[in-house]
Coordinates of C-alpha atoms (C1' of nucleotides) in Angstrom, one line a residue:
Chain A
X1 CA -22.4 -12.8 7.7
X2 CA -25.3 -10.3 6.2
X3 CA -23.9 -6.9 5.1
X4 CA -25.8 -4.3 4.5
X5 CA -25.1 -3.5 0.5
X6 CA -27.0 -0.5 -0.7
X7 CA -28.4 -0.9 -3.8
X8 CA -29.3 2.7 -3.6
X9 CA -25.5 3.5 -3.8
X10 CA -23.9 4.6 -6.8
X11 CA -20.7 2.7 -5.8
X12 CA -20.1 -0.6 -7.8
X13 CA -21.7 -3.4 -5.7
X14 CA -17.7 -5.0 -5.1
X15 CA -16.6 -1.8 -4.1
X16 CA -19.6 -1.4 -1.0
X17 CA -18.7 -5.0 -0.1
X18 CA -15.1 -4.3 0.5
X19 CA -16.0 -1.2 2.1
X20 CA -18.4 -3.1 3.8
X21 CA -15.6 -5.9 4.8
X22 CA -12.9 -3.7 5.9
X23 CA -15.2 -1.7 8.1
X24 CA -16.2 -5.1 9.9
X25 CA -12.2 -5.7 10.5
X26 CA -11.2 -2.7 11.4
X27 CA -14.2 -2.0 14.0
X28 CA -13.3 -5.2 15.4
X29 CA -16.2 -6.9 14.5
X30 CA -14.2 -9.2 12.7
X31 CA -11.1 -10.1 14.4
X32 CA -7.7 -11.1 13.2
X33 CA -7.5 -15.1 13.0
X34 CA -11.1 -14.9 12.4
X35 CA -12.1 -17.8 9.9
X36 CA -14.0 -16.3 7.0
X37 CA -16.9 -17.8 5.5
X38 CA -16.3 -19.2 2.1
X39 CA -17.0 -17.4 -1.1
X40 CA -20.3 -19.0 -2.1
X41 CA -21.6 -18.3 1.2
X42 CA -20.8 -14.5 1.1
X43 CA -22.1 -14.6 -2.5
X44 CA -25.7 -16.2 -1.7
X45 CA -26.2 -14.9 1.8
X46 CA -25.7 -11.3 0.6
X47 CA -28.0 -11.7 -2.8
X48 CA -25.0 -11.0 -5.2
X49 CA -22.8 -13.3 -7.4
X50 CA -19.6 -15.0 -6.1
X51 CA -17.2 -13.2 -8.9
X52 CA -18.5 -10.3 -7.4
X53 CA -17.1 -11.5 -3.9
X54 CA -14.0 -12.6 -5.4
X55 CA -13.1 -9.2 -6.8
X56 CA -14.2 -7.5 -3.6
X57 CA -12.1 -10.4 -1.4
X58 CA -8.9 -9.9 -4.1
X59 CA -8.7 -5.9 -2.6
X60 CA -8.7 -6.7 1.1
X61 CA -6.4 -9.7 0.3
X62 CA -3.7 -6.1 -1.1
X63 CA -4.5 -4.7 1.7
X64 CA -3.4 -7.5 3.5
X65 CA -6.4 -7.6 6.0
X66 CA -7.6 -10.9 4.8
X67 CA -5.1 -14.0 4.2
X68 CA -5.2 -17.4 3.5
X69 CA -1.4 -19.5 3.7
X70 CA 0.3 -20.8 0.7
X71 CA -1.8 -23.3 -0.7
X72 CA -4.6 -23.7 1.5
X73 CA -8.3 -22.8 0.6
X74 CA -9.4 -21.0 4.0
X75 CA -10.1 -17.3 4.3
X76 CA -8.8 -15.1 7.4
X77 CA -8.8 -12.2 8.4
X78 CA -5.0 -10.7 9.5
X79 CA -3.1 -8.0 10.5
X80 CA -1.9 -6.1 8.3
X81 CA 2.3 -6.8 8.4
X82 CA 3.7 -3.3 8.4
X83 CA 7.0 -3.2 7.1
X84 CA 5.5 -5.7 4.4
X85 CA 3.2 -2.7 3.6
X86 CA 5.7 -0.3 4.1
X87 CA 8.4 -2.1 1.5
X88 CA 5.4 -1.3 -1.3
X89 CA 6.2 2.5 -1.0
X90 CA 9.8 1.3 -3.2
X91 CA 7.8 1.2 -5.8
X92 CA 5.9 4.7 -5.7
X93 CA 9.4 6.3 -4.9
X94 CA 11.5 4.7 -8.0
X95 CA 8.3 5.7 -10.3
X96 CA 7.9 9.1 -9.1
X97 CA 11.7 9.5 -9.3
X98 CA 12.8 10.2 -6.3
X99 CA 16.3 11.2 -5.9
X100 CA 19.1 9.9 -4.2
X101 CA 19.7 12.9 -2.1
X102 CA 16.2 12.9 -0.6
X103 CA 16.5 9.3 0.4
X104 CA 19.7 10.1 2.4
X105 CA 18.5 12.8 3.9
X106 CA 15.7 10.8 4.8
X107 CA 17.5 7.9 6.6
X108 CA 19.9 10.4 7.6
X109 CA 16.5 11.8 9.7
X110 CA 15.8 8.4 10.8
X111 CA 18.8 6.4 11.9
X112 CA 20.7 9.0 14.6
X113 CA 17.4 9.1 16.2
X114 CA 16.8 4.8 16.2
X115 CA 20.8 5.1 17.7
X116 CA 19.3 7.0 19.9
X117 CA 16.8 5.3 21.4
X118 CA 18.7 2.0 21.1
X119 CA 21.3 3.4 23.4
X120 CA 18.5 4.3 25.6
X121 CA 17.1 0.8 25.7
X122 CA 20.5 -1.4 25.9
X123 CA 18.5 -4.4 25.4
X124 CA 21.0 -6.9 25.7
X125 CA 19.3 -9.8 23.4
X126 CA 19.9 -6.6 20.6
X127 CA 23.6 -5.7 21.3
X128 CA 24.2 -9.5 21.2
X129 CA 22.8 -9.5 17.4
X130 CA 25.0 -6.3 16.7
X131 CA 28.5 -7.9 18.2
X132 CA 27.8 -10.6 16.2
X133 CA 27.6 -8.5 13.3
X134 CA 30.4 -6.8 14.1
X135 CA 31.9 -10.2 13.8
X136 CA 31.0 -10.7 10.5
X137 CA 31.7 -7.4 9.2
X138 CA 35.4 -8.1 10.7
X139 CA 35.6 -11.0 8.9
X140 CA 34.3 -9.8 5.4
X141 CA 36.4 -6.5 5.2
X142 CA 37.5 -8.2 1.8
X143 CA 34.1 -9.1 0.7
X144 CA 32.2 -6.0 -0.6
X145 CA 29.3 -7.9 -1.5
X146 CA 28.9 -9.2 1.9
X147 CA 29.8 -5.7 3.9
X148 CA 27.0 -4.0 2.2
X149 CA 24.7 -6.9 3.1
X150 CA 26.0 -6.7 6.6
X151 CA 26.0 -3.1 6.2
X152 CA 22.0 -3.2 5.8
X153 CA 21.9 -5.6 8.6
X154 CA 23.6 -3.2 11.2
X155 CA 21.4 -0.3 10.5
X156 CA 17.9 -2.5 10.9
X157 CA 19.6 -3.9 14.1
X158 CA 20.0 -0.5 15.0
X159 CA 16.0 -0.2 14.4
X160 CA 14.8 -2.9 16.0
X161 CA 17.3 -2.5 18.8
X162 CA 15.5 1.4 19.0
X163 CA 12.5 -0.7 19.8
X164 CA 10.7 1.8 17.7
X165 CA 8.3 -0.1 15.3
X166 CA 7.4 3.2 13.3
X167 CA 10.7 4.3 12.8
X168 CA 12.0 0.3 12.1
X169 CA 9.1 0.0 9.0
X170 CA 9.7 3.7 7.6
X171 CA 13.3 2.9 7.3
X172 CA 12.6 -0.3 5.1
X173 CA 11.7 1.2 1.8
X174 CA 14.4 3.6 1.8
X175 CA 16.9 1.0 2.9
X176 CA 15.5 -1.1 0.1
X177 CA 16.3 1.6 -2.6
X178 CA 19.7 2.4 -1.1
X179 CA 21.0 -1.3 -2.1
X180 CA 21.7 -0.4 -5.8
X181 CA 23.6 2.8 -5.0
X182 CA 25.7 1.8 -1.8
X183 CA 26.9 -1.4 -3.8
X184 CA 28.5 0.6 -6.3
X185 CA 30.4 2.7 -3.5
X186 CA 31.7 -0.2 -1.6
X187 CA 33.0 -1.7 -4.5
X188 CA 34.7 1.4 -6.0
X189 CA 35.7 3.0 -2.8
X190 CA 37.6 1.2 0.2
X191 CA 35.6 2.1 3.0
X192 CA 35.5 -1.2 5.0
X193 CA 38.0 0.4 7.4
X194 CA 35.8 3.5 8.0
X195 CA 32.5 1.9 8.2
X196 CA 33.4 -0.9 10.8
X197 CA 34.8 1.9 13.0
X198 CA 31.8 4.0 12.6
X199 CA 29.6 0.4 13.8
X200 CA 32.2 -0.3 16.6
X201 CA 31.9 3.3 17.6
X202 CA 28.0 3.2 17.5
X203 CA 27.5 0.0 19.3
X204 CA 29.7 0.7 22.1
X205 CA 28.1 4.1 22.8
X206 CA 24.9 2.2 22.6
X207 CA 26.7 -0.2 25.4
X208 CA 26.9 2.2 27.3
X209 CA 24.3 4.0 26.9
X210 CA 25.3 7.0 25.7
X211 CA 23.0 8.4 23.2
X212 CA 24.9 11.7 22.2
X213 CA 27.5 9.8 21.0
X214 CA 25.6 7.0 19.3
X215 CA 23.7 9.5 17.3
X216 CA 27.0 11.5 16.4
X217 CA 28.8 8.5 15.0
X218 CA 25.8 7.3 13.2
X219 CA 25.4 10.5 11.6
X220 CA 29.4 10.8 11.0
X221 CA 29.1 7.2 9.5
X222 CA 25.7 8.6 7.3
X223 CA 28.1 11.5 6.1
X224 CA 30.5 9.5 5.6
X225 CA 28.3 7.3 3.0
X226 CA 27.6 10.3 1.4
X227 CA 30.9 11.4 0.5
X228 CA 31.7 8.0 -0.8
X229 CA 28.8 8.4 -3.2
X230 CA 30.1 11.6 -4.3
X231 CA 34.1 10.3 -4.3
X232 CA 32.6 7.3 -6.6
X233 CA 31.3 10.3 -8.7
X234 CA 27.7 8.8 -8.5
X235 CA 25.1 11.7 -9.1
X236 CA 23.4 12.5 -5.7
X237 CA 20.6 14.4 -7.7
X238 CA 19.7 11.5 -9.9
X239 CA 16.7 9.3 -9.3
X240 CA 16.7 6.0 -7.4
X241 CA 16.5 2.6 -9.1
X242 CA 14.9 -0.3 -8.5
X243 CA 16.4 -2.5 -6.0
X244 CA 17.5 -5.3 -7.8
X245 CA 15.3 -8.4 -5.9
X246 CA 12.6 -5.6 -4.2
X247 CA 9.2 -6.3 -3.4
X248 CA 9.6 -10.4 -4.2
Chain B
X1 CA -1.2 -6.9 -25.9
X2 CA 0.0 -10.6 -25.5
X3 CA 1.6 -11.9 -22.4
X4 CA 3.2 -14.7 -21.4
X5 CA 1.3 -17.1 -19.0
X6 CA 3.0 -20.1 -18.3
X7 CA 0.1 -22.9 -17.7
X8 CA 3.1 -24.9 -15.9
X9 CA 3.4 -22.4 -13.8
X10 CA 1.6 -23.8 -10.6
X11 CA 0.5 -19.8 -9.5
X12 CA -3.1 -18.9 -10.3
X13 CA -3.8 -17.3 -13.6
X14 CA -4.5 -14.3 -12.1
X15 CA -1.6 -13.7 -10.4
X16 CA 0.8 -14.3 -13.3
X17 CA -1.2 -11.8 -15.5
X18 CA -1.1 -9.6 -12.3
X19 CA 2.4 -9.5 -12.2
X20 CA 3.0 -9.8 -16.3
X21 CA 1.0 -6.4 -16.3
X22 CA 3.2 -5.0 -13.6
X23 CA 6.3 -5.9 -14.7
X24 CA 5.8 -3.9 -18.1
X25 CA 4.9 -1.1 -16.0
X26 CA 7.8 -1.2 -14.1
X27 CA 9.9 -1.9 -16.7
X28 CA 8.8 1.0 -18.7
X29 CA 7.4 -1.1 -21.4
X30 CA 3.6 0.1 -20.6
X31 CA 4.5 4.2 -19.7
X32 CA 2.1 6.0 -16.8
X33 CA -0.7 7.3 -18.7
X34 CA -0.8 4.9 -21.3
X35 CA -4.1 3.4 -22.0
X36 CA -4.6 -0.5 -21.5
X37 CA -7.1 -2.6 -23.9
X38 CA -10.4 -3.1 -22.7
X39 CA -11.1 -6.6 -20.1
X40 CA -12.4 -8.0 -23.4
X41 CA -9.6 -7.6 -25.0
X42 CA -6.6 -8.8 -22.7
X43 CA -8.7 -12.0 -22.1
X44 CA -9.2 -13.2 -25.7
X45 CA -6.0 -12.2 -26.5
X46 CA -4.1 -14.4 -23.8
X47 CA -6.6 -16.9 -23.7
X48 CA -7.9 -16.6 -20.1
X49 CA -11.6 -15.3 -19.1
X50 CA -12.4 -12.1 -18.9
X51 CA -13.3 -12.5 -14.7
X52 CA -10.1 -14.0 -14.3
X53 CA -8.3 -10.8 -15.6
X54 CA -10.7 -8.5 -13.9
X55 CA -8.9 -10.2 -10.6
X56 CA -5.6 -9.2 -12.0
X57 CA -6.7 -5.5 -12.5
X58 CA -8.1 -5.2 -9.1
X59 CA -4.4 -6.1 -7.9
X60 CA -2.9 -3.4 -9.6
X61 CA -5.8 -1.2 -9.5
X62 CA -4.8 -1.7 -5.7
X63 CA -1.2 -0.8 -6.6
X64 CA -2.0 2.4 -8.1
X65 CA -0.1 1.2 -11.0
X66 CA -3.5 1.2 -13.0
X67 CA -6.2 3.3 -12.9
X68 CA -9.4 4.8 -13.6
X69 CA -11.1 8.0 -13.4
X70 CA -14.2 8.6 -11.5
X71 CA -17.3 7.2 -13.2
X72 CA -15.2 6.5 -16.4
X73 CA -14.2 3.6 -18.6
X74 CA -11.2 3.5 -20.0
X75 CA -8.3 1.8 -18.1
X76 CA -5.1 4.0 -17.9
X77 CA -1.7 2.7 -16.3
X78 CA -0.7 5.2 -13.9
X79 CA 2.1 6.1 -11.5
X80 CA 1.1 5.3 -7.9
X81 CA 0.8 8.5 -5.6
X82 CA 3.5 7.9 -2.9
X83 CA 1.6 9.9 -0.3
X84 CA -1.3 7.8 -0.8
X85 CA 0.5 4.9 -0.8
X86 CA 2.2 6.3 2.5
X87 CA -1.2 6.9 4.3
X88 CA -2.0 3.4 4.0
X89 CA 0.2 3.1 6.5
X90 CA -2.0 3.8 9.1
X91 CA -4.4 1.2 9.2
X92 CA -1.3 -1.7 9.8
X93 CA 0.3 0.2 12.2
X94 CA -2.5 1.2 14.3
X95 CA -3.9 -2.6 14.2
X96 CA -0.8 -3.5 15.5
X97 CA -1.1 -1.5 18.4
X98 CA 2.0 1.6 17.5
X99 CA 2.5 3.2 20.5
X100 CA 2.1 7.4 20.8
X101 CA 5.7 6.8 21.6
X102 CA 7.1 5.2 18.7
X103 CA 5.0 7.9 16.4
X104 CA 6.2 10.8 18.7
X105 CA 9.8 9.5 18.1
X106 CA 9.3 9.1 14.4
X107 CA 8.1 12.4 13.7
X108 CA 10.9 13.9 16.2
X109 CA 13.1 12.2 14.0
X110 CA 11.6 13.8 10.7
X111 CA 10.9 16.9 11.1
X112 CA 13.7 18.8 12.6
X113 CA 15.4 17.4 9.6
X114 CA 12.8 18.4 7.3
X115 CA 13.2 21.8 9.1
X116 CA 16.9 22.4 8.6
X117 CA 16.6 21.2 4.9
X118 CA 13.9 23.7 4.4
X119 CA 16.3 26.3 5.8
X120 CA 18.8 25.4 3.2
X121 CA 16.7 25.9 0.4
X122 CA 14.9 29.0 1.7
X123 CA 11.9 28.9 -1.2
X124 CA 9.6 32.0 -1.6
X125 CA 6.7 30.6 -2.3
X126 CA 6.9 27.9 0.5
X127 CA 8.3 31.3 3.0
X128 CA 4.8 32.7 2.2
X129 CA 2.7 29.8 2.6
X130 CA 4.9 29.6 6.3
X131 CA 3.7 33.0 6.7
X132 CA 0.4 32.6 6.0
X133 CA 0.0 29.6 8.0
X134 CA 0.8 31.6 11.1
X135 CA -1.0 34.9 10.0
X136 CA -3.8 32.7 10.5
X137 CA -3.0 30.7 14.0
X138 CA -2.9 34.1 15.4
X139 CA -5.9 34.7 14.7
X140 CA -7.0 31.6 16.3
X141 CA -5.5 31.7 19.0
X142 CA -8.8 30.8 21.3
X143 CA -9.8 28.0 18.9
X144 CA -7.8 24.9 19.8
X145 CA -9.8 23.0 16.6
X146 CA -8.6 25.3 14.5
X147 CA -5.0 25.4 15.8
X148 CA -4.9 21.9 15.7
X149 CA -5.2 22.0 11.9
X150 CA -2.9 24.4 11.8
X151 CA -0.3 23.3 13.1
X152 CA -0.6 19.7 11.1
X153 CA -0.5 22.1 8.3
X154 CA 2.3 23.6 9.6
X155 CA 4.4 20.7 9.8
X156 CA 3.4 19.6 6.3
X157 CA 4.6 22.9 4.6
X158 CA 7.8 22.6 6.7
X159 CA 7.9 19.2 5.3
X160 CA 6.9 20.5 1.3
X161 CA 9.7 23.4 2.2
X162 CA 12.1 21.2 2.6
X163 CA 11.7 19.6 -1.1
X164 CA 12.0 16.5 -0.1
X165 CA 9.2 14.0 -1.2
X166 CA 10.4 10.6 1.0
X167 CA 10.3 12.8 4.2
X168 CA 7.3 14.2 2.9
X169 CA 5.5 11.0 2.3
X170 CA 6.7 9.2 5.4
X171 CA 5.5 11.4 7.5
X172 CA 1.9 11.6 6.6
X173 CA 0.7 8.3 7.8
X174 CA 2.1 9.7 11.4
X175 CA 1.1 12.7 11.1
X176 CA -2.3 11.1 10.5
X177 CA -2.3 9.2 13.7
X178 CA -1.3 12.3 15.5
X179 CA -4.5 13.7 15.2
X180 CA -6.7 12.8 17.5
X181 CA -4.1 12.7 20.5
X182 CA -3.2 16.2 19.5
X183 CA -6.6 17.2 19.6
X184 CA -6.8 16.2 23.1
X185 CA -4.0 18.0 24.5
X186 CA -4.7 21.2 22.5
X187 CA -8.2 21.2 24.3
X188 CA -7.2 20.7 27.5
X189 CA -4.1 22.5 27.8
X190 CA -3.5 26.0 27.1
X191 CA -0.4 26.0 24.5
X192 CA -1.6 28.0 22.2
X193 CA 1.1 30.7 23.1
X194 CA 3.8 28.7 23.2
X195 CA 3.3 26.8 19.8
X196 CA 2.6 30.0 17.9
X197 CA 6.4 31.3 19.6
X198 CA 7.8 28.2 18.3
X199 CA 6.7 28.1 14.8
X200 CA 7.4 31.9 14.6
X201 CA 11.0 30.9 15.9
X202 CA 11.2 28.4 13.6
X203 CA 10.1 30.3 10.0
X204 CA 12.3 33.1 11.3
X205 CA 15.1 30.9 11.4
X206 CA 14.4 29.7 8.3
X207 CA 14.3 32.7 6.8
X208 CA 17.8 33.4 7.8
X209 CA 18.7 30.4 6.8
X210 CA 19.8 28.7 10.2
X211 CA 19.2 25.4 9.4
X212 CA 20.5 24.7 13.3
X213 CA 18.7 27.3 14.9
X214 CA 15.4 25.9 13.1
X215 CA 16.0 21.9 14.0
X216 CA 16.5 23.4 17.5
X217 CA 13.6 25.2 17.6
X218 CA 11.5 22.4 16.1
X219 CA 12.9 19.9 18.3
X220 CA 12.2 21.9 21.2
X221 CA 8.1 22.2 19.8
X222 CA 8.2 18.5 20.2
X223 CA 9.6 18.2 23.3
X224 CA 7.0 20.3 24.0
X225 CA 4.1 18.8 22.5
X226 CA 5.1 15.5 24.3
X227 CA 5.5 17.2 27.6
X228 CA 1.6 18.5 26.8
X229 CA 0.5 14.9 26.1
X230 CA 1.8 13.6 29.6
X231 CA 0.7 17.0 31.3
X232 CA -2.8 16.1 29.6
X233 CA -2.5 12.7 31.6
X234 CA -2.4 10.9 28.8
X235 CA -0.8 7.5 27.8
X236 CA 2.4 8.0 25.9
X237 CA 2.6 4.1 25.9
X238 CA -0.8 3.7 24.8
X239 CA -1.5 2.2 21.6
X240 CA -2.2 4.8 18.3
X241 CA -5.8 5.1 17.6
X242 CA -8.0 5.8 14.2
X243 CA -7.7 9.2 13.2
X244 CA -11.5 10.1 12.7
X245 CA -11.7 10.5 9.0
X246 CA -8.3 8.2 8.2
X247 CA -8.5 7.0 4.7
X248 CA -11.5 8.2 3.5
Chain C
dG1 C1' -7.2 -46.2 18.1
dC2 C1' -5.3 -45.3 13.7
dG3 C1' -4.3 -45.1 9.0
dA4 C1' -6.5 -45.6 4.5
dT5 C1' -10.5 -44.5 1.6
dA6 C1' -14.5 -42.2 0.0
dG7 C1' -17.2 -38.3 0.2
dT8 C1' -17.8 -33.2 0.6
dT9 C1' -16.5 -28.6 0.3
dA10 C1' -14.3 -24.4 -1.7
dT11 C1' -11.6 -22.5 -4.9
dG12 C1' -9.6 -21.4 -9.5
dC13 C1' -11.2 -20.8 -14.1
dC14 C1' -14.3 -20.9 -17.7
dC15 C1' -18.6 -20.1 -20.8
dG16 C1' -22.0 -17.2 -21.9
dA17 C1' -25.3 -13.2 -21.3
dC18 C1' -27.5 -8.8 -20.4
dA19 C1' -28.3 -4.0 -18.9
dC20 C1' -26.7 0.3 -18.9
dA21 C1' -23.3 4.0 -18.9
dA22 C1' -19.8 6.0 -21.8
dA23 C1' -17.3 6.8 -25.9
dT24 C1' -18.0 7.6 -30.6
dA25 C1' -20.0 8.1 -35.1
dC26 C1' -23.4 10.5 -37.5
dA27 C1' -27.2 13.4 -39.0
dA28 C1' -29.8 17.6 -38.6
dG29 C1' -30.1 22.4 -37.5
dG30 C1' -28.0 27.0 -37.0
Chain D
dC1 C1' -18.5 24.7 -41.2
dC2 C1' -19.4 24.3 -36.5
dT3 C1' -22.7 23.0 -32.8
dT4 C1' -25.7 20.0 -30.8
dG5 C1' -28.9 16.2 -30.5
dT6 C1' -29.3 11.3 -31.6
dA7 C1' -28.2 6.6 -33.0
dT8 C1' -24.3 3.2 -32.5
dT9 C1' -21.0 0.7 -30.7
dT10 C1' -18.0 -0.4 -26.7
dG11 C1' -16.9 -1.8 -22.3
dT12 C1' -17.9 -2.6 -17.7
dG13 C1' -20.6 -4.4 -13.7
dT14 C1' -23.1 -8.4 -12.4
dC15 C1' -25.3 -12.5 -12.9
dG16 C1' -26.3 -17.7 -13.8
dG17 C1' -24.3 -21.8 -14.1
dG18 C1' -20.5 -25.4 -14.6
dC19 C1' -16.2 -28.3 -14.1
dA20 C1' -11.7 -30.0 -12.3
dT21 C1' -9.0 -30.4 -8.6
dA22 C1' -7.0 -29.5 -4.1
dA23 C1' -8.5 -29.4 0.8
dC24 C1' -10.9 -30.9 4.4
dT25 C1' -14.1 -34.6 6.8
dA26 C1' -16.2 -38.4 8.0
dT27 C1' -16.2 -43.2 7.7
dC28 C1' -14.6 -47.9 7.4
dG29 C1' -11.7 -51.8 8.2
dC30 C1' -8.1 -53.7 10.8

DNA sequence: GCGATAGTTATGCCCGACACAAATACAAGG
DNA sequence: CCTTGTATTTGTGTCGGGCATAACTATCGC
């Protein structure tokens, strides 16, 4: 694998490689599951030395186009993973202080429209995984630990039952940095009550496929979150925290 | 600086000074804009070589959490750029084949409610730049290149209006990938009259503060720009392609 | 044919070095 | 005393080469 590094360039020679790399992967040229050659033969084949390689290799390795499995020595080039990609904005958010307000009004953008869809869809394999965590949630009204876990899990049901990558991966950061905050309401506030109506309400319009009335409980249930946060005298203006286990 | 690498630990040096460095960014410890010691510097001090901390900058460098100016030196921790981050989005969703659907829906999703937030806060600088950005699609009304960029830039100062940096951010990676579909329908169809009507509808309603007159409106622009892209006989199935100057 | 063993890679890290841009200290000129 | 040109000192980009060890192969004996 010869690259064509320009000497010429003003660009640091592990910069033009990785340019150079990721230009090969995303034209194609290189395909995903493709076996990479090994560092020493990048290094010598393209008249530079291997650190140089390595520190080129280490940013398409961030960027999650090449990948070698835990523990094993060979390189390949991947797809990028998405909402692994998409979890990395948590970070960027918390820093930049991002308040709690925008981040409900984001998911509150989001999740009426993936109700939406979902009741559109009906797949059943889906509805199956949200019975069941209707189930759960039944079974944990007590628990408010669990019920914001399960909580969580009904709304990326919701996603992935919208069949809507985009929407499912946008969702995950700001899901992510909700955590923190909707602990503290469910465990100040009873809300169990309210919340598994609002999930019984939503899945059975999503069984039967009307998406008015998904989207309407979903946002009833959003607001409803909201005035908990308020009620538990939580500061809707303040900035977001870090999730407590985010990003590993 | 001195960090603590555990030699027990069985994850590569670089990794564990990678994530040291990051965690006293994140924790506060190292503040955005602080300056970090020189390569030299953080590898005597802990003991490792200097290549095997360049590895661990590169990481972070990657992060945004570190960084340097243009053509300088000196290393500065910094606080990562959301929207960047955000754009990066692109390249893993369009390698895994997104759909125009799925982006359609997400946008549909985010911008009506960017659009009634913006009509809650009413700002009068973000009111002018509105105005301004239609001043000038009327005056190019015959050039569909031109309305193209508008009308992105439209939606991104509907966005900015509606002071609300997660929408703002998630957005832009689908906004990116709009692009060059949009530039297709714009050219072949002749919309130009009905997307200035809408947009006028839309700051209007803002204006007055109609936050539901203004979703409605903007909902409806989408509706309509979807209808375009089947009308253009294109693919709404069809998997998102590279916006021509994505990234870079 | 199959498991155990003896190479052969390839990677993770390290030592040491050098050129050259950049940051800084310093001296001469206005 | 301040400005500006020049000499130093840093710090980074890259390179050469090296070693231990985990992975991967090929080979040998049963």
């Amino acid at each position: 694998m010869k690259l064509n590094l320009d000497s010429e360039d003003e660009l640091p020679v592990f910069r033009q490689l990785a340019k150079a790399l990721q230009q090969k992967i995303l034209s194609g040229e290189l395909q995903p599951g493709a076996r990479m050659p090994a560092e020493t033969v990048l290094a010598s084949e393209n008249g530079i030395h291997r650190s140089t390689v390595r520190e080129a290799i280490r940013a398409l390795e961030q960027q999650g186009l090449l990948h070698r499995e835990e523990g094993k020595r060979k390189l390949f080039v991947s797809r990028p993973n998405t909402e692994e990609m998409s979890r990395r904005l948590v970070t960027p958010m918390v820093m930049n202080g991002v308040t709690f307000e925008e981040i409900w009004e984001a998911i509150r953008a989001l999740d009426p429209v993936a109700a939406e869809a979902a009741a559109h869809r009906r797949d059943i394999d889906n509805l199956k995984a949200l019975d069941d965590n209707i189930a759960r949630t039944k079974a944990a009204m007590d628990d408010p630990d669990e019920l914001v876990k399960l909580d969580i899990e009904f709304h990326e049901l919701i996603a992935v039952a919208a069949n809507n990558r985009v929407i499912q991966s946008l969702r995950l950061p700001i899901s992510d940095l909700f955590y923190p905050s909707f602990q503290t309401v469910m465990t100040s506030l009873n809300a169990s009550e309210r919340l598994l109506t609002a999930h019984e309400k939503i899945v059975q319009a999503i069984k039967w496929g009307d998406a008015a009335e998904a989207k309407e409980w979903m946002i009833k249930h959003l607001n409803d979150f909201r005035k908990g946060y308020e009620l538990a005298s939580l500061d809707i203006t303040g900035p977001a925290e870090f999730p407590a286990k985010a990003g590993e």
